[in-house]
Coordinates of C-alpha atoms in Angstrom, one line a residue:
Chain Z
M1 CA 0.6 11.1 -26.6
I2 CA -0.4 14.6 -27.3
S3 CA 1.8 17.4 -28.8
T4 CA 3.0 19.8 -26.2
S5 CA 3.5 22.8 -28.6
D6 CA 0.5 24.7 -27.4
A7 CA 0.8 23.6 -23.8
I8 CA 0.3 25.5 -20.6
R9 CA 3.5 25.7 -18.7
I10 CA 3.5 26.4 -15.0
T11 CA 6.0 26.3 -12.2
S12 CA 4.7 25.0 -8.9
Q13 CA 6.7 26.1 -5.8
S14 CA 5.3 23.6 -3.4
P15 CA 3.3 20.4 -3.0
E16 CA 0.4 22.5 -1.7
Q17 CA 0.5 24.6 -4.9
T18 CA 0.5 21.4 -7.0
V19 CA -2.6 20.2 -5.1
R20 CA -4.2 23.6 -5.8
L21 CA -3.5 23.3 -9.5
G22 CA -5.1 19.9 -9.5
F23 CA -8.2 21.4 -7.8
L24 CA -8.4 24.0 -10.5
L25 CA -8.0 21.5 -13.3
A26 CA -10.9 19.5 -11.9
S27 CA -13.3 22.2 -12.8
S28 CA -12.5 21.6 -16.5
L29 CA -13.1 17.9 -16.2
L30 CA -16.3 16.1 -17.4
P31 CA -17.5 12.5 -16.8
G32 CA -15.7 10.3 -19.4
D33 CA -12.5 12.4 -19.4
C34 CA -9.1 10.8 -19.0
V35 CA -6.0 12.6 -17.7
L36 CA -2.5 11.2 -18.1
L37 CA 0.1 12.1 -15.4
R38 CA 3.7 11.6 -16.5
G39 CA 6.8 12.1 -14.5
H40 CA 9.5 10.3 -12.4
I41 CA 9.2 9.2 -8.8
G42 CA 8.8 12.3 -6.6
A43 CA 7.7 14.6 -9.5
G44 CA 4.3 15.2 -7.8
K45 CA 1.9 12.9 -9.7
T46 CA 0.1 11.8 -6.6
C47 CA -0.1 15.3 -5.2
L48 CA -1.7 16.5 -8.4
T49 CA -4.1 13.6 -8.3
K50 CA -5.1 14.5 -4.7
G51 CA -6.0 18.0 -5.9
I52 CA -8.0 16.8 -8.9
A53 CA -9.9 14.3 -6.7
S54 CA -10.6 17.0 -4.2
G55 CA -11.9 19.3 -7.0
L56 CA -14.1 16.5 -8.2
G57 CA -15.8 16.3 -4.8
V58 CA -13.9 13.4 -3.2
Q59 CA -14.4 14.3 0.5
D60 CA -11.6 12.4 2.2
I61 CA -8.4 13.4 0.5
S62 CA -6.3 11.3 2.7
S63 CA -7.9 8.3 1.1
V64 CA -6.3 9.3 -2.2
H65 CA -3.0 7.4 -1.9
S66 CA -0.7 5.7 -4.3
P67 CA -2.3 2.6 -5.8
S68 CA 1.1 1.1 -6.7
F69 CA 0.1 -2.2 -5.2
T70 CA -3.5 -2.4 -6.1
L71 CA -3.0 -0.6 -9.4
I72 CA -6.5 1.0 -9.4
N73 CA -8.3 2.9 -6.7
R74 CA -11.8 4.2 -7.0
Y75 CA -13.1 7.2 -5.2
E76 CA -16.6 8.6 -5.0
G77 CA -16.9 12.3 -5.8
T78 CA -19.6 14.1 -7.7
V79 CA -18.5 11.6 -10.4
P80 CA -16.7 8.4 -9.8
V81 CA -12.9 8.9 -10.0
Y82 CA -10.5 6.1 -11.0
H83 CA -6.9 6.5 -10.0
V84 CA -4.7 4.1 -12.0
D85 CA -1.0 3.6 -11.4
L86 CA 0.8 1.4 -13.9
Y87 CA 4.3 1.9 -12.3
R88 CA 4.7 -1.9 -11.7
L89 CA 3.6 -3.1 -15.1
E90 CA 6.4 -4.1 -17.4
I91 CA 4.4 -5.8 -20.1
D92 CA 1.2 -4.3 -21.5
S93 CA -0.6 -7.6 -21.7
A94 CA -0.7 -7.4 -17.9
I95 CA -3.3 -4.7 -18.2
D96 CA -5.8 -7.4 -19.0
D97 CA -5.4 -8.5 -15.4
I98 CA -6.7 -5.3 -13.9
E99 CA -10.0 -4.9 -15.8
F100 CA -8.5 -1.8 -17.5
E101 CA -10.9 -2.1 -20.5
D102 CA -14.0 -2.0 -18.2
L103 CA -13.1 1.5 -16.9
W104 CA -14.0 3.2 -20.2
N105 CA -17.6 2.1 -20.2
E106 CA -18.5 4.1 -17.1
S107 CA -19.0 7.8 -16.9
A108 CA -16.2 8.4 -14.6
V109 CA -13.0 10.5 -14.6
I110 CA -9.9 8.4 -15.1
L111 CA -6.5 9.5 -13.9
I112 CA -3.5 7.4 -15.0
E113 CA -0.1 7.6 -13.5
W114 CA 2.8 6.0 -15.4
P115 CA 0.6 5.7 -18.6
E116 CA 3.5 5.0 -21.0
I117 CA 3.1 1.2 -21.0
A118 CA -0.6 1.4 -21.8
V119 CA -0.4 4.0 -24.5
G120 CA -1.9 2.0 -27.3
R121 CA -4.8 0.9 -25.1
I122 CA -6.0 4.2 -23.9
P123 CA -9.0 5.1 -26.1
R124 CA -9.2 8.8 -25.3
I125 CA -6.9 11.3 -23.7
T126 CA -8.4 14.7 -22.5
F127 CA -5.4 16.2 -20.8
Q128 CA -1.8 15.1 -20.6
I129 CA 0.3 16.4 -17.7
D130 CA 4.0 16.2 -17.7
L131 CA 5.7 16.9 -14.3
V132 CA 9.4 17.5 -14.1
W133 CA 11.5 18.0 -11.0
P134 CA 14.5 20.1 -12.1
M135 CA 16.2 19.3 -8.7
L136 CA 17.0 23.0 -8.1
S137 CA 15.1 22.9 -4.9
Q138 CA 13.2 20.1 -3.0
T139 CA 9.8 21.6 -3.8
E140 CA 9.9 23.3 -7.2
R141 CA 8.2 21.4 -10.1
E142 CA 7.7 22.3 -13.8
I143 CA 4.3 21.3 -15.0
T144 CA 3.2 21.1 -18.6
I145 CA -0.5 20.6 -19.5
S146 CA -1.5 19.7 -23.0
A147 CA -4.9 18.7 -24.4
S148 CA -6.3 16.9 -27.4
D149 CA -9.0 19.6 -27.8
P150 CA -7.4 23.1 -28.2
Q151 CA -10.7 24.8 -27.0
R152 CA -10.6 23.0 -23.7
L153 CA -7.0 23.9 -23.3
E154 CA -7.9 27.5 -23.9
H155 CA -10.6 27.4 -21.3
L156 CA -8.3 25.8 -18.8
K157 CA -5.6 28.4 -19.6
R158 CA -8.0 31.2 -18.7
D159 CA -9.0 29.6 -15.4
I160 CA -5.4 29.2 -14.5
D161 CA -4.5 32.8 -15.4
D162 CA -7.4 34.0 -13.3
H163 CA -6.9 31.8 -10.2
F164 CA -3.5 30.4 -10.0
G165 CA -1.3 33.1 -8.6
H166 CA 2.4 32.6 -8.1
Chain Q
M1 CA -9.5 -28.9 15.5
I2 CA -7.4 -28.3 12.4
T3 CA -7.7 -25.3 10.1
L4 CA -6.2 -25.0 6.7
G5 CA -5.3 -21.4 5.8
I6 CA -4.8 -20.0 2.3
E7 CA -3.3 -16.6 1.6
T8 CA -2.8 -15.3 -1.9
S9 CA -3.5 -11.6 -1.6
C10 CA -0.2 -10.4 -3.2
D11 CA 2.8 -12.2 -4.4
D12 CA 3.3 -15.0 -1.9
T13 CA 1.4 -18.2 -2.1
S14 CA 1.0 -19.5 1.4
I15 CA -0.6 -22.5 3.0
A16 CA -0.7 -23.3 6.7
L17 CA -2.1 -26.0 8.9
V18 CA -2.9 -24.8 12.5
R19 CA -4.3 -26.8 15.4
D20 CA -6.7 -24.9 17.7
G21 CA -5.8 -21.5 16.4
S22 CA -2.2 -21.3 17.8
D23 CA -0.3 -24.6 17.2
V24 CA 1.3 -24.1 13.8
L25 CA 1.8 -27.5 12.2
A26 CA 3.0 -26.1 8.9
N27 CA 3.4 -22.6 7.4
C28 CA 4.6 -22.9 3.8
V29 CA 5.3 -19.9 1.6
A30 CA 6.1 -20.2 -2.1
N31 CA 7.9 -16.9 -2.5
Q32 CA 7.8 -15.2 -5.9
D33 CA 10.5 -12.6 -5.3
V34 CA 12.8 -14.2 -7.9
F35 CA 10.2 -13.5 -10.6
H36 CA 9.4 -10.0 -9.5
R37 CA 13.0 -9.0 -8.7
K38 CA 13.9 -8.0 -12.2
F39 CA 10.9 -5.7 -12.4
G40 CA 11.6 -4.0 -9.1
G41 CA 8.1 -4.8 -7.9
V42 CA 5.1 -7.1 -8.0
V43 CA 3.7 -7.7 -11.5
P44 CA 0.1 -8.7 -11.0
E45 CA -0.2 -10.9 -14.0
I46 CA 2.8 -12.9 -13.1
A47 CA 1.6 -13.0 -9.5
A48 CA -1.7 -14.5 -10.4
R49 CA -0.2 -17.1 -12.8
K50 CA 2.4 -18.1 -10.2
H51 CA -0.3 -18.6 -7.5
L52 CA -2.1 -21.0 -9.8
E53 CA 1.1 -22.9 -10.4
N54 CA 2.2 -22.9 -6.8
L55 CA -1.1 -23.5 -5.0
L56 CA -1.6 -27.3 -5.2
P57 CA 2.1 -28.2 -4.7
T58 CA 2.2 -25.9 -1.6
I59 CA -0.9 -27.5 -0.2
Q60 CA 0.7 -30.9 -0.7
T61 CA 3.9 -29.7 1.0
A62 CA 2.0 -28.4 4.0
L63 CA 0.0 -31.7 4.4
D64 CA 3.2 -33.7 4.1
M65 CA 5.1 -31.6 6.7
A66 CA 2.2 -31.9 9.2
S67 CA 1.5 -35.6 8.3
I68 CA -2.2 -34.7 7.8
R69 CA -4.7 -35.8 5.2
M70 CA -7.1 -33.4 3.5
S71 CA -10.0 -35.3 5.1
D72 CA -8.6 -34.5 8.6
I73 CA -9.2 -30.8 8.1
D74 CA -12.1 -29.3 10.0
V75 CA -12.2 -25.7 8.6
F76 CA -10.9 -23.9 5.5
A77 CA -9.9 -20.3 6.1
V78 CA -8.9 -17.9 3.3
T79 CA -8.0 -14.3 2.7
H80 CA -10.7 -12.6 0.5
R81 CA -9.7 -9.0 0.9
P82 CA -7.8 -6.7 0.4
G83 CA -5.3 -7.4 -2.3
L84 CA -4.7 -7.8 -6.0
I85 CA -8.0 -9.1 -7.3
G86 CA -6.5 -11.7 -9.7
S87 CA -4.4 -13.1 -6.9
L88 CA -7.2 -13.2 -4.3
V89 CA -9.6 -15.0 -6.6
I90 CA -7.2 -17.9 -7.0
G91 CA -6.9 -18.6 -3.3
L92 CA -10.5 -17.9 -2.6
T93 CA -11.7 -20.2 -5.4
A94 CA -9.5 -23.0 -4.1
A95 CA -10.8 -22.6 -0.6
K96 CA -14.4 -22.7 -1.8
V97 CA -13.9 -25.8 -3.8
L98 CA -12.1 -27.6 -1.0
A99 CA -14.8 -26.6 1.5
A100 CA -17.5 -27.8 -0.8
V101 CA -15.8 -31.1 -1.7
F102 CA -15.1 -32.0 1.9
S103 CA -18.3 -30.5 3.2
K104 CA -16.5 -28.4 5.7
P105 CA -17.1 -24.7 6.7
L106 CA -15.5 -21.9 4.8
I107 CA -14.2 -18.9 6.7
A108 CA -13.2 -15.8 4.6
V109 CA -11.0 -13.4 6.6
N110 CA -9.7 -9.9 6.1
H111 CA -5.9 -9.8 5.4
I112 CA -5.4 -6.8 7.6
E113 CA -7.2 -8.4 10.5
A114 CA -5.2 -11.6 9.9
H115 CA -1.9 -9.5 10.2
A116 CA -3.1 -8.1 13.5
Y117 CA -3.9 -11.6 14.7
A118 CA -0.2 -12.6 14.1
A119 CA 0.7 -11.0 17.4
C120 CA -0.9 -14.0 19.0
F121 CA 2.0 -16.1 17.6
A122 CA 4.3 -13.9 19.8
G123 CA 2.3 -14.9 22.9
M124 CA -0.4 -12.2 23.0
P125 CA -3.6 -13.8 24.3
F126 CA -6.4 -13.7 21.6
G127 CA -8.7 -10.7 22.0
T128 CA -6.3 -8.6 24.1
E129 CA -7.1 -4.9 23.7
N130 CA -4.1 -3.5 21.8
I131 CA -2.7 -0.9 19.4
S132 CA -1.5 -2.7 16.2
L133 CA 0.9 -1.1 13.8
I134 CA 0.6 -2.9 10.4
A135 CA 3.4 -1.9 8.1
S136 CA 4.1 -3.6 4.8
G137 CA 4.5 -3.0 1.1
G138 CA 0.8 -2.3 0.6
H139 CA -0.4 -1.1 4.0
T140 CA 0.7 1.2 6.8
S141 CA -2.0 1.6 9.4
I142 CA -2.6 1.9 13.1
L143 CA -5.5 -0.1 14.4
H144 CA -7.1 -0.3 17.8
L145 CA -8.5 -3.7 18.8
K146 CA -11.1 -3.5 21.5
D147 CA -14.0 -5.8 22.3
D148 CA -13.3 -7.8 19.1
Q149 CA -13.7 -4.7 17.0
L150 CA -10.8 -3.4 14.9
R151 CA -10.9 0.3 14.4
L152 CA -8.6 2.1 11.9
V153 CA -7.3 5.1 13.7
G154 CA -4.3 6.1 11.5
R155 CA -2.9 5.3 8.1
T156 CA -0.6 6.5 5.4
I157 CA -2.0 9.3 3.2
D158 CA 0.3 8.4 0.3
D159 CA 2.9 5.6 0.1
A160 CA 3.1 2.6 2.4
A161 CA 6.2 2.2 4.5
G162 CA 7.4 -0.9 2.6
E163 CA 6.7 0.8 -0.7
A164 CA 9.0 3.6 0.4
F165 CA 11.7 1.0 1.2
D166 CA 11.2 -0.5 -2.3
K167 CA 11.3 2.8 -4.2
V168 CA 14.3 4.1 -2.3
A169 CA 16.2 0.8 -2.8
K170 CA 15.4 1.0 -6.5
S171 CA 16.6 4.6 -6.8
L172 CA 19.8 3.7 -5.0
G173 CA 20.3 0.8 -7.4
L174 CA 20.1 -1.8 -4.6
G175 CA 17.5 -4.2 -6.0
Y176 CA 14.2 -5.7 -4.8
P177 CA 12.7 -6.3 -2.3
G178 CA 14.0 -3.1 -0.7
G179 CA 13.2 -3.8 3.0
P180 CA 15.7 -6.6 3.7
I181 CA 18.4 -5.0 1.5
I182 CA 18.2 -1.6 3.2
D183 CA 18.0 -3.3 6.6
R184 CA 21.3 -5.1 5.9
I185 CA 23.2 -2.2 4.3
A186 CA 22.0 0.2 7.0
R187 CA 23.9 -1.7 9.7
E188 CA 27.1 -0.5 8.1
G189 CA 26.0 3.1 7.9
N190 CA 25.5 6.1 10.2
P191 CA 21.8 6.8 10.8
T192 CA 22.5 10.4 11.9
S193 CA 24.7 11.3 8.9
I194 CA 21.8 12.8 6.9
R195 CA 18.9 14.5 8.7
F196 CA 15.9 13.5 6.6
P197 CA 12.5 14.8 7.5
R198 CA 10.2 13.0 9.9
P199 CA 7.0 13.4 8.0
M200 CA 3.7 14.1 9.9
L201 CA 5.3 13.9 13.3
D202 CA 4.2 17.4 14.1
Q203 CA 0.6 16.8 12.8
P204 CA -2.2 16.3 15.3
N205 CA -3.3 12.9 14.0
L206 CA -2.1 9.3 13.8
D207 CA -1.5 9.4 10.0
F208 CA 1.7 8.7 8.1
S209 CA 3.2 10.1 4.9
F210 CA 6.3 8.7 3.2
S211 CA 6.1 10.3 -0.2
G212 CA 8.0 13.5 1.0
L213 CA 10.7 11.4 2.7
K214 CA 11.2 9.4 -0.6
T215 CA 11.5 12.8 -2.3
A216 CA 14.0 14.1 0.2
V217 CA 16.2 10.9 -0.3
L218 CA 16.0 11.4 -4.1
Y219 CA 17.0 15.1 -3.8
H220 CA 19.9 14.3 -1.6
L221 CA 21.0 11.5 -4.0
H222 CA 20.8 13.9 -7.0
H223 CA 23.1 16.4 -5.3
H224 CA 25.4 13.9 -3.6
P225 CA 25.6 11.1 -6.2
D226 CA 28.6 9.6 -4.5
A227 CA 27.0 9.5 -1.0
A228 CA 27.7 6.3 0.7
R229 CA 24.7 3.9 0.2
E230 CA 25.2 2.7 3.8
D231 CA 24.7 6.2 5.3
L232 CA 21.8 7.0 3.0
S233 CA 20.1 3.7 3.8
A234 CA 20.7 4.1 7.5
S235 CA 19.5 7.7 7.6
F236 CA 16.4 7.0 5.5
Q237 CA 15.5 3.9 7.6
A238 CA 16.0 5.9 10.9
A239 CA 13.5 8.5 9.6
V240 CA 10.9 5.8 8.8
I241 CA 11.4 4.1 12.1
D242 CA 11.2 7.3 14.2
V243 CA 7.8 8.1 12.7
L244 CA 6.4 4.5 12.9
V245 CA 7.5 4.2 16.6
E246 CA 6.5 7.6 17.7
K247 CA 3.0 7.6 16.1
T248 CA 2.3 4.1 17.4
M249 CA 3.3 5.0 21.0
R250 CA 1.3 8.2 20.7
A251 CA -1.8 6.1 19.7
A252 CA -1.3 3.8 22.7
S253 CA -0.9 6.6 25.2
L254 CA -3.8 8.6 23.8
L255 CA -6.2 5.7 23.8
K256 CA -4.8 4.5 27.1
V257 CA -3.9 1.0 25.8
S258 CA -1.1 -0.9 27.5
T259 CA -0.4 -3.5 24.7
I260 CA 1.3 -2.9 21.4
A261 CA 1.6 -5.2 18.4
V262 CA 3.9 -4.6 15.5
V263 CA 3.1 -6.8 12.4
G264 CA 3.4 -6.8 8.6
G265 CA 6.5 -7.3 6.5
V266 CA 8.2 -4.1 7.7
A267 CA 8.1 -5.6 11.2
C268 CA 11.0 -7.9 10.1
N269 CA 13.3 -4.9 10.1
T270 CA 15.8 -5.4 12.9
A271 CA 16.3 -1.8 13.7
L272 CA 12.6 -1.3 14.0
R273 CA 12.2 -4.2 16.3
T274 CA 15.0 -2.8 18.5
A275 CA 13.5 0.7 18.5
F276 CA 10.1 -0.6 19.5
A277 CA 11.6 -2.8 22.3
Q278 CA 13.4 0.1 23.8
K279 CA 10.6 2.6 23.6
S280 CA 7.9 0.2 25.0
E281 CA 10.1 -0.8 27.9
R282 CA 10.7 2.8 28.7
S283 CA 7.0 3.6 28.6
G284 CA 5.9 0.4 30.4
K285 CA 3.9 -1.0 27.5
R286 CA 3.7 -4.7 26.7
L287 CA 5.1 -5.4 23.2
F288 CA 4.4 -8.3 20.8
I289 CA 6.2 -8.7 17.6
P290 CA 5.9 -12.1 15.9
P291 CA 8.8 -14.0 14.4
S292 CA 9.5 -12.9 10.9
Q293 CA 7.7 -15.8 9.2
F294 CA 4.4 -14.5 10.8
C295 CA 5.2 -10.8 9.9
T296 CA 5.4 -11.2 6.1
D297 CA 2.3 -12.5 4.3
N298 CA 1.6 -16.0 5.6
A299 CA -1.3 -18.4 5.9
A300 CA -0.8 -19.2 9.6
M301 CA -2.3 -15.9 10.6
V302 CA -5.3 -16.6 8.2
A303 CA -5.8 -20.1 9.7
G304 CA -5.4 -18.8 13.3
L305 CA -7.9 -16.0 12.8
G306 CA -10.2 -18.3 10.8
Y307 CA -10.3 -20.7 13.8
H308 CA -11.4 -18.0 16.2
K309 CA -14.0 -16.7 13.7
Y310 CA -15.3 -20.3 13.4
Q311 CA -15.5 -20.6 17.2
A312 CA -17.4 -17.3 17.3
G313 CA -20.0 -18.8 14.9
L314 CA -19.0 -17.2 11.7
R315 CA -19.6 -19.1 8.4
S316 CA -18.9 -17.5 5.0
P317 CA -21.3 -18.2 2.1
I318 CA -19.9 -19.9 -0.9
T319 CA -20.8 -16.8 -2.9
I320 CA -18.5 -14.5 -1.0
P321 CA -16.5 -12.3 -3.4
A322 CA -12.9 -11.3 -3.5
Q323 CA -12.5 -7.6 -2.9
S324 CA -9.5 -5.4 -3.6
N325 CA -10.2 -2.8 -0.9
A326 CA -9.9 -3.3 2.9
G327 CA -13.4 -2.3 3.8
F328 CA -12.3 -0.4 6.9
E329 CA -13.8 3.0 7.4
P330 CA -11.1 5.2 9.0
E331 CA -12.0 6.7 12.3
P332 CA -9.4 9.4 12.5
I333 CA -8.3 10.5 15.9
R334 CA -7.6 14.2 16.4
L335 CA -4.9 15.0 18.9
S336 CA -4.8 18.1 21.0
P337 CA -1.7 20.2 20.6
S338 CA -0.4 19.0 23.9
D339 CA -0.3 15.4 22.6
V340 CA 2.1 16.3 19.8

C-alpha cells in the first residue's frame, strides 16, 4: 500500500458529491492504471466507482453495480474498465479462480474494492483511495487519495482544487 | 420425455429429472452453506471445488430417487450463464460430456430465464405473459415476458436484494445466509419501529437500489448499538419488501399485465410472500410464487425450461461457452410523474 503522508484529503457531503469526485479523478487516469478503493461497507466505494466509470466514458452508469457475487465486472468506456470486488475472498489463492492475473495484460483501467487480500498480487497501484465514514451524519465521508507518483498526485490535486467545490 | 437439468452457477450443485417439462421426478440440491457460512459469503474457489466433488454423487442420487437410468434421459439441460465462471464451467462441461456420450441433445439455458420459468411450478401455464420479479443474492430484476421474449425492464443499480440481506445480517452479527435468519428474527420484531428509507420508490423508473438502505441500517446500528435485533431486522425487511412489491406492481399496471411471478431465493421470505399475496388480490392480479425449493437455485427450473426450448427446436452446440454476464440488454421503462 502507498504512504498517505502527501495525500489529498477531502470531505464529501453526499453520495452525489462522491460520484462527482470519481468523475473528476477519471480525467487523471490512463489505460493500464489501477485504483484501489479501501473502506468498510457503506463507506462509498461503489459510489466512487460509478463516478470514475462515468468519467471514463461508461454510458450506462446504472450498469455499474457491486460485483460482490461475480467478483469482476467489465464495462466499455473510452477504455475498458474492470471493476473488481474481493469482499468475499478470504484466501488469496482464490484469486487464481477469477483470472485476476489476466487483467494486467490489457490496456484497461482497473478499479479494485476490498484489495487488502490481494496486496502482494497487484503489480502496480496508481492511486489508493481510503474512504472513511465517521458516522457523524448519514452522508458525510472522509476521502483520502494517495498516489505512487507524486507528480500525478500534484496534477490531481490541482484539478480537485479547481473543480471540486464544497 | 425426460430432461436432466444441471445447475451450478453459484454455490449450490443441483440436479433434477423432469418429465415433460413440469413433472418433477427429482430435484436434488447439494447445498454448500456450511462451507461458506464461516466466510459470510460465497467463496468462488471453494464453490468450484465443491461442485466438482458434489456433481456425480448428486446425479446418482437424483437417478436413484426417480428410478431412472442415464440411458432413459432424452435431453440434457444446463445453465451456462450468468454466474461464477469457475462454477458454471463444471456443470456445463458435465452436461456436454453426458450429451456426447449418450448422443442426446444439449440445451444450454440462461439462469435468469430459468428462474422466471419456475413460476410454472406454481401452476402458471408456460408462455403466459407476465411480470417477473427475480430477487436473489446475485440478481434483482423485473422482467416482462411477452411472446416468448424476456425483456429486462428494471434492475438494481447497486446491491442485489439478497446481498443486502446478507450484508445486514453480517453487520448485525447474525450469520450467513442472511435471508432466512432475518426472516425468522423479524417475526419477533416490530416492522414499524424504525422508519428506514424506501430507496428509489419516488424515482420514475422500475429500478432498485439497496446500498443506501444498507447504509441507513449501519448508521442506525452505530448510534443505537443496543437496538433490538428483532426490530432492526423487521424494519429493514419491511423496507426491502415495500420497494420490491411496489415496483413490481407498478410494472404490471404500467405494462397492463395481469399476471405476476415472484421467483429467486428472496421469494422464500415469508413476509414478502404475504405482502405480494395481499397486494395482488387487492389489485386483481394473478400471482404465482413457486414453493421454496423452486425459488432458490435449483435444476428443476433448468430442466423445465430446457424441455420447452427443445420442443421449440433449440439445440446448443457442444462449443457453447460459459459466460459470467446475463446477456440481457436493459430496456428501461420511464414512468410519467402520475405513475409514481
